[in-house]
Amino acid sequence: RYLVTIWSFAGFVVGHAGLYQALAMFAVAYFIIGMTVLSVCAIATNGALDAGGAYYMISRALGPEFGGSIGIMFFLANVCGSALYVLGLVEAVVDSFGIPPGQEVGTGVHVLPQSYWYELLYGTILLALCLVVCLVGASIYAKATFLIFLIVMGVLATILISFFATQPVGVPIHLPLSNSSETENGLFTGFSLATLRDNLGGRYSVDYTTGQLMSFSTVFAVMFNGCTGIMAGSNMSGDLKRPSYSIPRGTISAVLFTYLVYNLLAFLMCATCNRTLLQNDYGFLRDISIFPPLVTVGIYAATLSAAMSNLIGASRILYALARDDLFGRALALAKKTSASGNPIMAVILSWLVVQLVLFSGKLNTIAGVVTTFFLLVYATVNLACLALEWASAPNFRPTFRYFTWHTCLLGIAGCCVMMFLISPVSASASLGFLLLLLLALHYLSPSSTWGYISQALIFHQVRKYLLMLDVRKDHVKFWRPQMLLMVQNPRGSARLIDFVNDLKKSGLYILGHVELQDLDALPSDPLQAQQDSWLGLVDKLNVKAFVSLTLAPSVRHGVRQLLFTSGLGGMRPNTLVLGFYDEAAPQDGLAQHPAFTSAREEVPLGFPPLRAPTAPKLLSAREYVGIVADALKMLRNVLLARHLESLDKAWELRRAAGSVPAIHVWPVNLLRPDSARYADTCSLFLLQMACVLNMTRAWRRARLRLFLCVEAGAMPHAQEDKLRQLLKDLRIQAQIQLVPWDAVVGLHWQAQRAPPGGPALADEESSMNFPANASQVSDEYVCAANKLVLEQSPAPAVRFLYLPRPPADTSLYPLYLHHLDLLTRDLGPTVLVHGVSAVTSTQL
């Protein structure tokens, strides 16, 4: 394909640009091409290469979205390229053998009539010849192209000899004018120092075929148009015995050979032909040849070979696209092959598309689109090689090592610059078309098993940034919740999973699960088979969470393992979230979840059925409280969520159109009536979590209501003003509501037979703890506190309550849990919160 343009454009380039600028153009163009060739060779030698050439390389490196998009564009580029060469050959044949305009009867060899329909007929006949060769198979195509190669080499040798053997001669040139024609004489001077000096510098003039004034950029664009055939060999990758061996050697040899021929011809032309001949007769090589008919035959043969190369390349790309099922049934027909494996239906479909392109009949328009599409493909090949190199994957070890990421980057930049230099409109349209294909394939194409380079690149970058994430530089201003939610069975926790996803505020979110088995007694790890189900759950629920599963002899040991080992570097859970331990029968909320009901799945994902109401639990009440105590000892904040499965967030949002939903916050330890402090670490953490929930998009319209429990004679307004100032300093918007609780506190003191209003403990740690003597808080008092919370209307969407620290005496764990059960009974969605670290800041 390169040799087609050598004769067509070499005189044009050196005639306008001169020798110096022409050599510079060749150097720049082949530098861009060379960078791309290095990328092609690297990818081609990194494993087995199948049919599809550049499409196969890109799709297996960048994934189905990029591969399918570029595959379609590469197919169209080859289709348009085939039509381009057919039309070019028709133009050459008509120019040599067509009846001149204005004559009805031809003379001599000029016997072919000229019109749009006649030229379409000639193109159809030539395309049919290409079709026959491609239908027979790659073997006959290889033999035909080899024969054409020998002819072209013979013509090239004849041309080179002609520069030395032909005597100086004048060449009459007929220049078309608006109403007539003008004849000038070009000169073939033979080797002349004066001619060479005259042709060293540039002298841009009007192109006699288009009437446009030439410049460096326009000449360079025309010259580069003929340098886009480096993928011709790789397109035949599926038909080569050793593509990893043949493609690098064949492609590099072709590039080096044509570069040398270009430079040699440019020098010979500048040394033997005057400027008039070079600028006004692009077919002058026939006139100075020692055997002119052979030059004509060579041009025809090379052009026909290029048309066949593009047609068979397009068919192989279409066949590879069909076989990968990226476009479903749309390309199913192209999968059919002959007994010998030749994709005959892909060849026929490609031929039909080329035939449709022939109807345009506009050579210049097609040429711009072809070059832009090819350059976009080459840029993507460089991108694929760059991505593989930057990902640093151990399995990327091509046997061709003469490339670096610098060469890939230079190839990308060069291709992009050339696209816009040749045709800004075509380049912009091509990029827009590529983007549409990318989006369509991203949402519509099935998942592949080729591997995604994006995952390797993400891993590489995440590892680098995780190493940079230094926990010693943490500051309270930038604190965010990093959740570990323990889930026994997702069937009963779908809404809790969704709620915690809202509560994480762009922080780390891990779904933890403990499987009670002993690995020593098992033939293999049972968690590997469950991993896909959990990841599918994350996708279905559309939550931004990781999954961490573990084997342990008990749930408590498993939670400890996950608290110690979950996360990486500076991204570790700082908050443990548990469902509440009660006697309520678990309800399957996953089957009714919108993410699954829309998909009409009878058994979502494959999780086991929920525990029967009469079946024993996997952990005891004592073990459950022990998990809370363990987390607090490990300086993790703890959230206990109760009745969250009854929270219908969609209903709450619909209700927001009428009355605004509320979030009730109780920052006082209701199980310590002798301490009404609301500004300790735990209270501030509770307030922060409620505020975080209120900041998320789904809960933004909700209103925070903060309840301040006051006693008579305790200066409630002063406490309210102090709390209001605290909220102002923390930039938290909330409505403060004073709640008298003398009657509730009175029950406590009455039960203790102690005078009401006794001294409150001043120690903050004491106020955060469950009473040392748990029996000091009576059931009657806790039920009264529950009633106090329940009476505050209107009913909120969710409540946040203070969670006291478990008692140091483990024998009191059941009583501690019993009081928590009484406190939160019938409250609806409730979150008990205990914080151990400072999370609020008033600093800028």
XYZ file of C-alpha atoms in Angstrom, residues 98-720:
623
model
C -11.562 6.913 -21.150
C -13.185 8.874 -23.980
C -12.202 12.557 -23.522
C -15.025 14.901 -22.443
C -16.891 16.414 -25.374
C -16.311 13.429 -27.664
C -18.911 10.784 -28.357
C -16.612 8.256 -30.003
C -13.233 7.294 -28.672
C -10.040 7.004 -30.679
C -7.121 4.668 -30.203
C -7.023 3.323 -26.671
C -9.524 5.886 -25.369
C -12.608 3.696 -25.723
C -14.205 3.638 -22.255
C -17.243 5.923 -21.867
C -17.198 8.295 -18.857
C -20.097 9.068 -16.542
C -21.066 8.454 -12.935
C -22.880 5.200 -13.740
C -20.150 3.905 -16.035
C -17.510 4.581 -13.415
C -19.686 2.858 -10.807
C -19.897 -0.121 -13.178
C -16.119 -0.241 -13.585
C -15.691 -0.062 -9.808
C -18.227 -2.843 -9.281
C -16.379 -5.097 -11.736
C -13.033 -4.455 -10.052
C -14.552 -5.017 -6.593
C -16.101 -8.269 -7.819
C -12.639 -9.420 -8.868
C -11.368 -8.666 -5.353
C -14.360 -10.546 -3.900
C -13.594 -13.668 -5.925
C -9.998 -13.717 -4.746
C -11.013 -13.220 -1.079
C -13.748 -15.880 -1.281
C -11.305 -18.463 -2.534
C -9.278 -17.937 0.614
C -6.189 -16.480 2.177
C -3.867 -18.805 0.260
C -4.892 -17.528 -3.180
C -4.829 -13.972 -1.820
C -1.277 -14.492 -0.593
C -0.235 -15.845 -3.986
C -1.930 -12.971 -5.815
C -0.335 -10.352 -3.591
C 3.063 -11.989 -3.972
C 2.693 -11.852 -7.742
C 1.673 -8.207 -7.520
C 4.652 -7.579 -5.233
C 6.998 -8.958 -7.893
C 5.387 -6.723 -10.521
C 5.694 -3.662 -8.304
C 9.334 -4.438 -7.537
C 9.992 -4.741 -11.245
C 8.301 -1.392 -11.892
C 10.269 0.240 -9.096
C 13.525 -1.084 -10.526
C 12.498 0.246 -13.974
C 11.810 3.687 -12.516
C 15.144 3.813 -10.733
C 16.964 2.778 -13.890
C 15.024 5.374 -15.892
C 16.473 8.221 -13.837
C 19.899 7.189 -15.082
C 19.087 5.875 -18.562
C 16.612 8.452 -19.895
C 18.088 11.389 -21.768
C 17.003 14.982 -20.952
C 13.611 15.596 -22.484
C 10.812 18.142 -22.387
C 7.415 16.961 -21.190
C 4.351 18.907 -22.440
C 1.849 19.545 -19.654
C -1.802 20.450 -20.310
C -3.090 22.634 -17.468
C -6.889 22.942 -17.246
C -8.187 26.518 -16.939
C -11.728 27.762 -16.319
C -12.741 27.860 -19.997
C -9.724 26.445 -21.809
C -6.438 24.724 -21.231
C -2.840 25.899 -21.198
C 0.239 23.939 -22.179
C 3.536 24.235 -20.336
C 6.763 22.347 -20.784
C 8.255 20.481 -17.896
C 11.883 19.439 -18.111
C 13.576 16.204 -17.246
C 17.144 17.468 -17.130
C 18.914 14.340 -16.045
C 21.257 14.697 -13.095
C 21.953 18.381 -12.754
C 23.441 20.332 -9.859
C 21.493 23.422 -10.919
C 18.216 21.474 -10.886
C 19.031 20.065 -7.431
C 19.808 23.534 -6.033
C 16.577 24.917 -7.463
C 14.581 22.142 -5.777
C 16.192 22.299 -2.299
C 13.830 24.893 -0.791
C 10.052 24.967 -0.655
C 7.954 26.797 -3.222
C 4.280 26.231 -2.483
C 1.814 27.037 -5.253
C -1.736 26.184 -6.343
C -2.491 22.487 -6.820
C -3.624 22.055 -10.432
C -6.078 19.250 -9.510
C -7.959 21.108 -6.743
C -7.155 24.770 -7.303
C -6.131 25.197 -3.637
C -2.983 26.927 -2.422
C -0.693 24.390 -0.813
C 1.144 24.818 2.507
C 3.396 22.691 4.686
C 0.437 21.249 6.611
C -1.666 20.421 3.524
C 1.251 18.766 1.723
C 2.203 16.866 4.866
C -1.402 15.665 5.259
C -1.483 14.372 1.661
C 1.863 12.661 2.090
C 0.846 11.041 5.390
C -2.332 9.779 3.753
C -0.243 7.144 2.037
C 1.503 5.959 5.197
C -1.436 4.308 6.938
C -0.912 0.722 5.824
C 1.149 -0.635 8.684
C -1.706 -2.873 9.899
C -2.129 -4.684 6.581
C -0.045 -7.614 7.807
C -1.487 -7.766 11.321
C -5.029 -7.971 9.880
C -4.068 -11.392 8.555
C -3.002 -12.580 12.006
C -5.538 -15.390 11.994
C -4.201 -16.736 8.682
C -0.513 -16.616 9.580
C 1.205 -19.730 10.895
C 3.394 -17.770 13.319
C 1.883 -14.296 13.704
C 4.085 -13.420 16.668
C 7.109 -14.097 14.470
C 5.871 -12.784 11.124
C 4.146 -9.533 12.118
C 7.139 -7.794 13.759
C 9.583 -8.771 11.045
C 7.244 -8.090 8.143
C 5.967 -4.770 9.481
C 9.372 -3.378 10.442
C 10.858 -4.494 7.114
C 8.050 -2.807 5.174
C 8.432 0.448 7.122
C 12.209 0.592 6.689
C 12.050 -0.334 2.997
C 9.416 2.235 2.078
C 11.157 4.948 4.116
C 14.375 4.384 2.191
C 12.514 4.310 -1.148
C 10.715 7.559 -0.329
C 13.951 9.346 0.492
C 15.762 7.912 -2.527
C 12.986 8.896 -4.938
C 12.784 12.370 -3.426
C 16.500 12.912 -4.039
C 16.391 11.517 -7.568
C 13.358 13.635 -8.486
C 14.888 16.842 -7.107
C 18.139 16.179 -8.957
C 16.566 15.420 -12.362
C 13.176 17.185 -12.700
C 12.468 20.891 -12.704
C 9.868 22.489 -10.457
C 7.268 22.902 -13.244
C 7.269 19.194 -14.023
C 7.059 18.168 -10.347
C 4.226 20.563 -9.478
C 2.042 20.204 -12.579
C 2.307 16.558 -13.658
C 1.952 13.968 -10.923
C 2.148 11.159 -13.491
C 5.466 12.263 -14.978
C 7.169 8.981 -14.060
C 5.375 7.347 -16.992
C 6.723 10.023 -19.306
C 10.355 9.528 -18.308
C 10.242 5.741 -17.938
C 12.185 3.555 -20.354
C 9.042 1.385 -20.591
C 5.943 3.536 -19.795
C 3.317 0.722 -20.021
C 5.044 -1.147 -17.194
C 4.611 1.841 -14.871
C 0.911 1.924 -15.659
C 0.608 -1.810 -14.981
C 2.486 -1.407 -11.707
C 0.176 1.354 -10.522
C -2.884 -0.694 -11.414
C -1.505 -3.820 -9.755
C -0.491 -2.048 -6.551
C -3.843 -0.282 -6.284
C -5.741 -3.533 -6.836
C -3.597 -5.246 -4.220
C -4.372 -2.471 -1.731
C -8.117 -2.813 -2.424
C -7.949 -6.576 -1.822
C -5.860 -6.074 1.319
C -8.468 -3.753 2.803
C -11.359 -6.016 1.824
C -9.875 -9.141 3.340
C -8.750 -7.163 6.387
C -12.289 -5.837 6.896
C -13.723 -9.350 6.635
C -11.308 -10.713 9.251
C -12.163 -7.898 11.665
C -15.895 -8.435 11.132
C -15.481 -12.161 11.704
C -13.568 -11.553 14.945
C -16.244 -9.109 16.162
C -18.982 -11.618 15.387
C -17.155 -14.444 17.093
C -16.727 -12.414 20.286
C -20.512 -11.760 20.457
C -20.065 -8.110 21.410
C -22.999 -7.091 19.224
C -25.206 -10.121 19.793
C -27.372 -11.269 16.910
C -26.540 -8.240 14.760
C -23.355 -9.955 13.532
C -24.406 -13.590 13.945
C -24.371 -14.153 10.179
C -20.701 -13.179 9.952
C -19.671 -16.212 12.058
C -20.246 -18.691 9.228
C -17.132 -20.087 7.596
C -16.300 -22.458 4.777
C -14.975 -25.962 5.304
C -11.429 -24.609 5.145
C -12.169 -21.986 7.794
C -12.488 -18.993 5.445
C -15.142 -16.563 6.861
C -17.084 -16.343 3.616
C -20.119 -14.558 5.069
C -17.885 -11.905 6.626
C -16.231 -11.449 3.223
C -19.609 -11.093 1.491
C -20.919 -8.638 4.095
C -17.736 -6.575 3.823
C -18.063 -6.590 0.024
C -21.647 -5.329 0.289
C -20.597 -2.438 2.539
C -17.738 -1.519 0.179
C -20.205 -1.595 -2.709
C -22.446 0.854 -0.840
C -19.496 3.173 -0.241
C -18.727 3.101 -3.972
C -22.032 4.853 -4.635
C -20.609 8.020 -3.051
C -18.028 8.291 -5.825
C -16.203 11.042 -3.884
C -12.566 10.116 -3.606
C -11.368 13.086 -1.538
C -14.117 12.729 1.097
C -13.417 9.034 1.569
C -9.667 9.633 1.782
C -10.028 11.986 4.766
C -12.308 9.604 6.662
C -10.058 6.601 5.950
C -6.932 8.307 7.214
C -8.665 9.620 10.353
C -10.069 6.193 11.220
C -6.716 4.515 10.685
C -4.904 7.079 12.828
C -7.462 6.629 15.590
C -6.852 2.884 15.512
C -3.093 3.396 15.641
C -3.436 5.798 18.563
C -5.484 3.164 20.402
C -2.889 0.475 19.705
C -0.299 2.750 21.306
C -2.706 3.347 24.182
C -3.131 -0.395 24.692
C 0.618 -0.929 24.805
C 1.044 2.055 27.126
C -1.620 0.718 29.490
C -0.005 -2.723 29.557
C 3.379 -1.192 30.283
C 2.094 1.142 33.011
C 0.075 -1.628 34.657
C 3.360 -3.502 35.289
C 1.562 -6.842 35.131
C 4.026 -9.747 35.481
C 2.456 -11.534 32.506
C 3.199 -8.648 30.136
C 6.594 -9.787 28.920
C 6.729 -9.502 25.112
C 9.716 -11.025 23.368
C 10.033 -7.777 21.397
C 11.648 -5.429 23.904
C 12.549 -2.394 21.777
C 9.861 -0.132 23.197
C 9.128 1.906 26.314
C 6.154 3.859 27.611
C 7.808 6.929 26.085
C 7.492 5.499 22.567
C 3.843 4.642 23.203
C 3.120 8.148 24.452
C 4.880 9.716 21.470
C 2.885 7.476 19.128
C -0.411 8.549 20.728
C 0.501 12.228 20.563
C 1.696 11.943 16.964
C -1.442 10.169 15.775
C -3.734 12.661 17.501
C -1.867 15.657 16.073
C -1.946 14.167 12.586
C -5.688 13.450 12.828
C -6.503 17.078 13.439
C -3.874 18.304 10.998
C -5.305 16.226 8.158
C -8.987 16.917 8.843
C -10.230 18.597 12.029
C -13.847 17.888 11.116
C -13.254 14.200 10.434
C -11.165 13.861 13.600
C -13.851 15.437 15.790
C -16.608 13.346 14.197
C -14.550 10.168 14.599
C -13.917 10.825 18.280
C -17.610 11.520 18.824
C -18.548 8.291 17.053
C -15.990 6.393 19.139
C -17.468 7.825 22.349
C -20.980 6.754 21.352
C -19.770 3.230 20.610
C -17.937 3.101 23.933
C -21.046 4.106 25.874
C -23.265 1.687 23.952
C -20.931 -1.256 24.501
C -20.363 -0.349 28.144
C -24.065 -0.645 28.919
C -25.143 -3.275 26.396
C -22.286 -5.689 25.792
C -21.970 -8.854 27.888
C -19.084 -9.233 30.306
C -15.970 -10.908 28.930
C -13.320 -13.221 30.323
C -10.426 -11.491 28.545
C -9.346 -9.462 31.547
C -9.675 -5.715 31.921
C -6.574 -3.544 31.770
C -8.488 -0.942 33.776
C -8.406 -3.302 36.762
C -4.636 -3.662 36.498
C -4.164 0.101 36.218
C -6.512 0.751 39.144
C -4.629 -1.782 41.244
C -1.321 -0.146 40.369
C -2.553 3.336 41.302
C -4.471 2.260 44.410
C -1.428 0.462 45.777
C 0.678 3.576 45.209
C -1.802 5.885 46.908
C -2.453 3.495 49.785
C 1.249 3.598 50.555
C 0.981 7.390 50.605
C -2.008 7.297 52.978
C -0.218 7.744 56.314
C -2.348 7.085 59.395
C 0.056 9.224 61.429
C -1.165 12.246 59.497
C -4.847 11.707 60.278
C -6.668 14.766 61.561
C -10.105 15.071 63.083
C -11.051 17.676 60.445
C -10.904 14.991 57.777
C -12.392 12.139 59.773
C -14.978 10.002 58.019
C -16.839 6.856 59.105
C -15.299 3.597 57.905
C -17.877 0.905 58.466
C -17.663 -2.814 59.067
C -21.214 -4.180 58.936
C -21.539 -7.755 60.159
C -24.156 -9.684 58.180
C -25.244 -13.206 59.049
C -27.558 -13.653 56.041
C -28.199 -10.874 53.494
C -31.762 -12.081 53.065
C -32.661 -10.495 56.381
C -30.399 -7.431 56.124
C -31.007 -5.815 52.717
C -32.350 -2.527 54.091
C -29.715 -2.372 56.793
C -27.021 -2.760 54.133
C -28.597 0.085 52.174
C -28.916 2.279 55.289
C -25.260 1.863 56.280
C -24.297 2.691 52.707
C -25.969 6.090 53.250
C -24.239 6.447 56.613
C -20.662 5.888 55.412
C -20.182 9.390 53.867
C -17.689 8.403 51.155
C -15.779 6.304 53.643
C -14.744 2.675 53.659
C -17.635 0.211 53.777
C -17.084 -3.501 54.335
C -19.689 -6.244 54.526
C -18.355 -8.822 56.958
C -19.552 -12.386 57.361
C -18.389 -15.189 59.648
C -18.767 -18.799 58.542
C -18.715 -21.202 61.489
C -16.559 -24.023 60.162
C -13.150 -25.517 60.779
C -10.790 -25.386 57.810
C -8.862 -28.408 59.107
C -11.948 -30.564 58.620
C -12.665 -29.293 55.111
C -11.122 -30.332 51.777
C -11.015 -26.705 50.526
C -11.952 -23.164 51.450
C -15.787 -22.873 51.291
C -15.630 -19.066 51.179
C -14.311 -19.014 47.618
C -17.601 -20.345 46.298
C -19.546 -17.709 48.276
C -17.461 -14.746 47.165
C -19.244 -14.297 43.829
C -22.660 -14.318 45.522
C -21.610 -11.557 47.898
C -20.074 -9.472 45.125
C -23.228 -9.965 43.072
C -25.226 -8.748 46.074
C -23.121 -5.569 46.223
C -23.739 -4.969 42.520
C -27.462 -5.631 42.773
C -28.008 -3.399 45.787
C -25.805 -0.728 44.194
C -23.822 -0.116 47.371
C -20.185 0.947 47.405
C -18.863 -1.787 49.637
C -16.136 -4.390 49.879
C -16.752 -7.936 51.041
C -14.712 -9.674 53.729
C -15.510 -13.272 54.677
C -13.788 -15.399 57.288
C -13.890 -18.847 58.899
C -13.918 -19.056 62.692
C -15.012 -21.412 65.469
C -17.344 -18.728 66.847
C -18.916 -15.503 65.688
C -17.023 -13.510 68.304
C -13.672 -14.846 67.119
C -14.649 -14.139 63.522
C -15.577 -10.530 64.281
C -12.271 -10.077 66.083
C -10.439 -11.392 63.020
C -12.260 -8.992 60.741
C -11.681 -6.016 63.047
C -7.979 -6.825 63.156
C -7.436 -7.676 59.486
C -10.069 -5.878 57.372
C -8.916 -2.950 55.315
C -5.429 -2.004 54.226
C -3.005 0.700 55.294
C -4.852 3.861 56.222
C -8.196 2.422 55.128
C -9.350 0.315 58.048
C -12.756 0.115 59.738
C -13.181 2.486 62.656
C -16.841 1.660 63.275
C -18.516 -1.714 63.847
C -22.195 -2.040 62.909
C -24.282 -4.921 64.232
C -27.898 -5.844 63.938
C -29.801 -6.015 67.223
C -29.994 -9.215 69.251
C -33.633 -9.980 70.004
C -36.194 -12.736 69.646
C -37.864 -11.374 66.515
C -38.188 -13.870 63.669
C -35.990 -12.854 60.698
C -37.875 -11.639 57.618
C -36.663 -12.184 54.045
C -36.376 -8.599 52.805
C -34.085 -9.486 49.917
C -36.740 -11.214 47.851
C -38.967 -8.121 48.073
C -36.115 -5.676 47.425
C -36.654 -3.619 44.216
C -33.245 -4.660 42.911
C -34.416 -8.284 42.799
C -38.124 -7.995 42.143
C -37.383 -6.103 38.918
C -35.130 -8.932 37.779
C -37.790 -11.516 38.673
C -35.345 -13.789 40.459
C -37.078 -16.423 42.546
C -34.009 -17.176 44.688
C -31.751 -14.110 44.788
C -28.111 -14.992 44.179
C -28.027 -18.249 46.134
C -27.858 -17.364 49.824
C -29.258 -20.000 52.198
C -32.790 -19.660 53.639
C -33.238 -17.636 56.798
C -33.126 -19.250 60.208
C -36.452 -20.661 61.303
C -38.007 -18.879 64.341
C -37.661 -22.023 66.449
C -34.095 -22.818 65.339
C -31.223 -22.036 67.735
C -29.158 -18.910 67.153
C -25.511 -18.992 66.123
C -24.428 -16.863 69.084
C -25.647 -16.272 72.620
C -26.614 -12.986 74.238
C -23.414 -13.056 76.281
C -21.315 -13.529 73.135
C -23.174 -10.708 71.383
C -22.422 -8.217 74.178
C -18.868 -9.560 74.258
C -18.486 -8.531 70.595
C -19.540 -4.982 71.532
C -17.051 -4.966 74.411
C -14.271 -6.299 72.175
C -14.846 -3.566 69.599
C -14.724 -0.843 72.247
C -11.511 -2.294 73.684
C -10.058 -2.113 70.148
C -11.064 1.575 70.040
C -13.749 1.002 67.426
C -17.002 2.925 67.515
C -20.088 0.712 67.747
C -23.542 1.023 66.163
C -26.390 -1.343 66.990
C -29.229 -1.157 64.474
C -32.728 -2.315 65.428
C -35.850 -2.513 63.265
C -33.931 -1.154 60.259
C -35.619 -3.744 58.051
C -38.883 -1.874 58.639
C -37.352 1.334 57.227
C -38.839 1.945 53.789
C -36.560 4.679 52.470
C -38.483 5.003 49.213
C -41.697 5.595 51.148
C -40.002 8.147 53.376
C -38.781 10.028 50.310
C -42.254 10.009 48.795
C -43.624 11.255 52.088
C -41.066 14.077 51.958
C -43.178 15.747 49.284
C -45.759 16.342 51.998
C -44.432 16.425 55.540
C -40.660 16.548 55.968
C -39.308 13.345 57.564
C -37.464 13.733 60.840
C -34.349 12.216 62.389
C -34.607 12.127 66.191
C -31.354 12.402 68.135
C -31.103 11.628 71.872
C -27.549 12.523 72.952
C -28.167 11.686 76.638
C -27.354 8.328 78.191
C -30.903 7.302 79.109
C -29.599 4.369 81.140
C -27.697 6.783 83.419
C -30.399 9.102 84.815
C -27.869 10.494 87.290
C -25.832 11.960 84.405
C -27.487 14.252 81.903
C -24.336 15.260 80.060
C -24.675 15.782 76.323
C -21.202 17.037 75.355
C -19.066 13.973 75.982
C -17.208 12.099 73.237
C -19.974 9.565 72.747
C -22.710 12.218 72.475
C -20.699 14.192 69.926
C -20.082 11.048 67.893
C -23.812 10.262 67.982
C -24.560 13.784 66.791
C -21.966 13.452 64.032
C -23.496 10.231 62.723
C -26.971 11.771 62.590
C -25.532 14.777 60.753
C -23.691 12.509 58.280
C -26.940 10.734 57.475
C -28.668 14.074 56.987
C -25.935 15.147 54.513
C -26.537 12.292 52.081
C -28.663 12.946 49.016
C -31.462 10.584 50.038
C -31.811 12.144 53.502
C -31.031 15.768 52.690
C -34.626 16.912 53.114
C -34.955 15.273 56.520
C -34.874 17.515 59.598
C -32.705 16.831 62.629
C -34.516 17.101 65.970
C -32.277 17.115 69.023
C -33.920 16.238 72.354
C -32.524 17.797 75.502
C -33.712 16.089 78.685
C -34.116 18.631 81.500
C -35.227 18.572 85.119
C -37.094 21.263 87.037
C -34.798 23.872 88.565
C -31.849 22.895 86.309
C -31.855 26.139 84.244
C -33.090 24.473 81.045
C -32.768 27.582 78.886
C -29.127 27.982 79.817
C -28.526 24.367 78.811
C -30.414 24.986 75.574
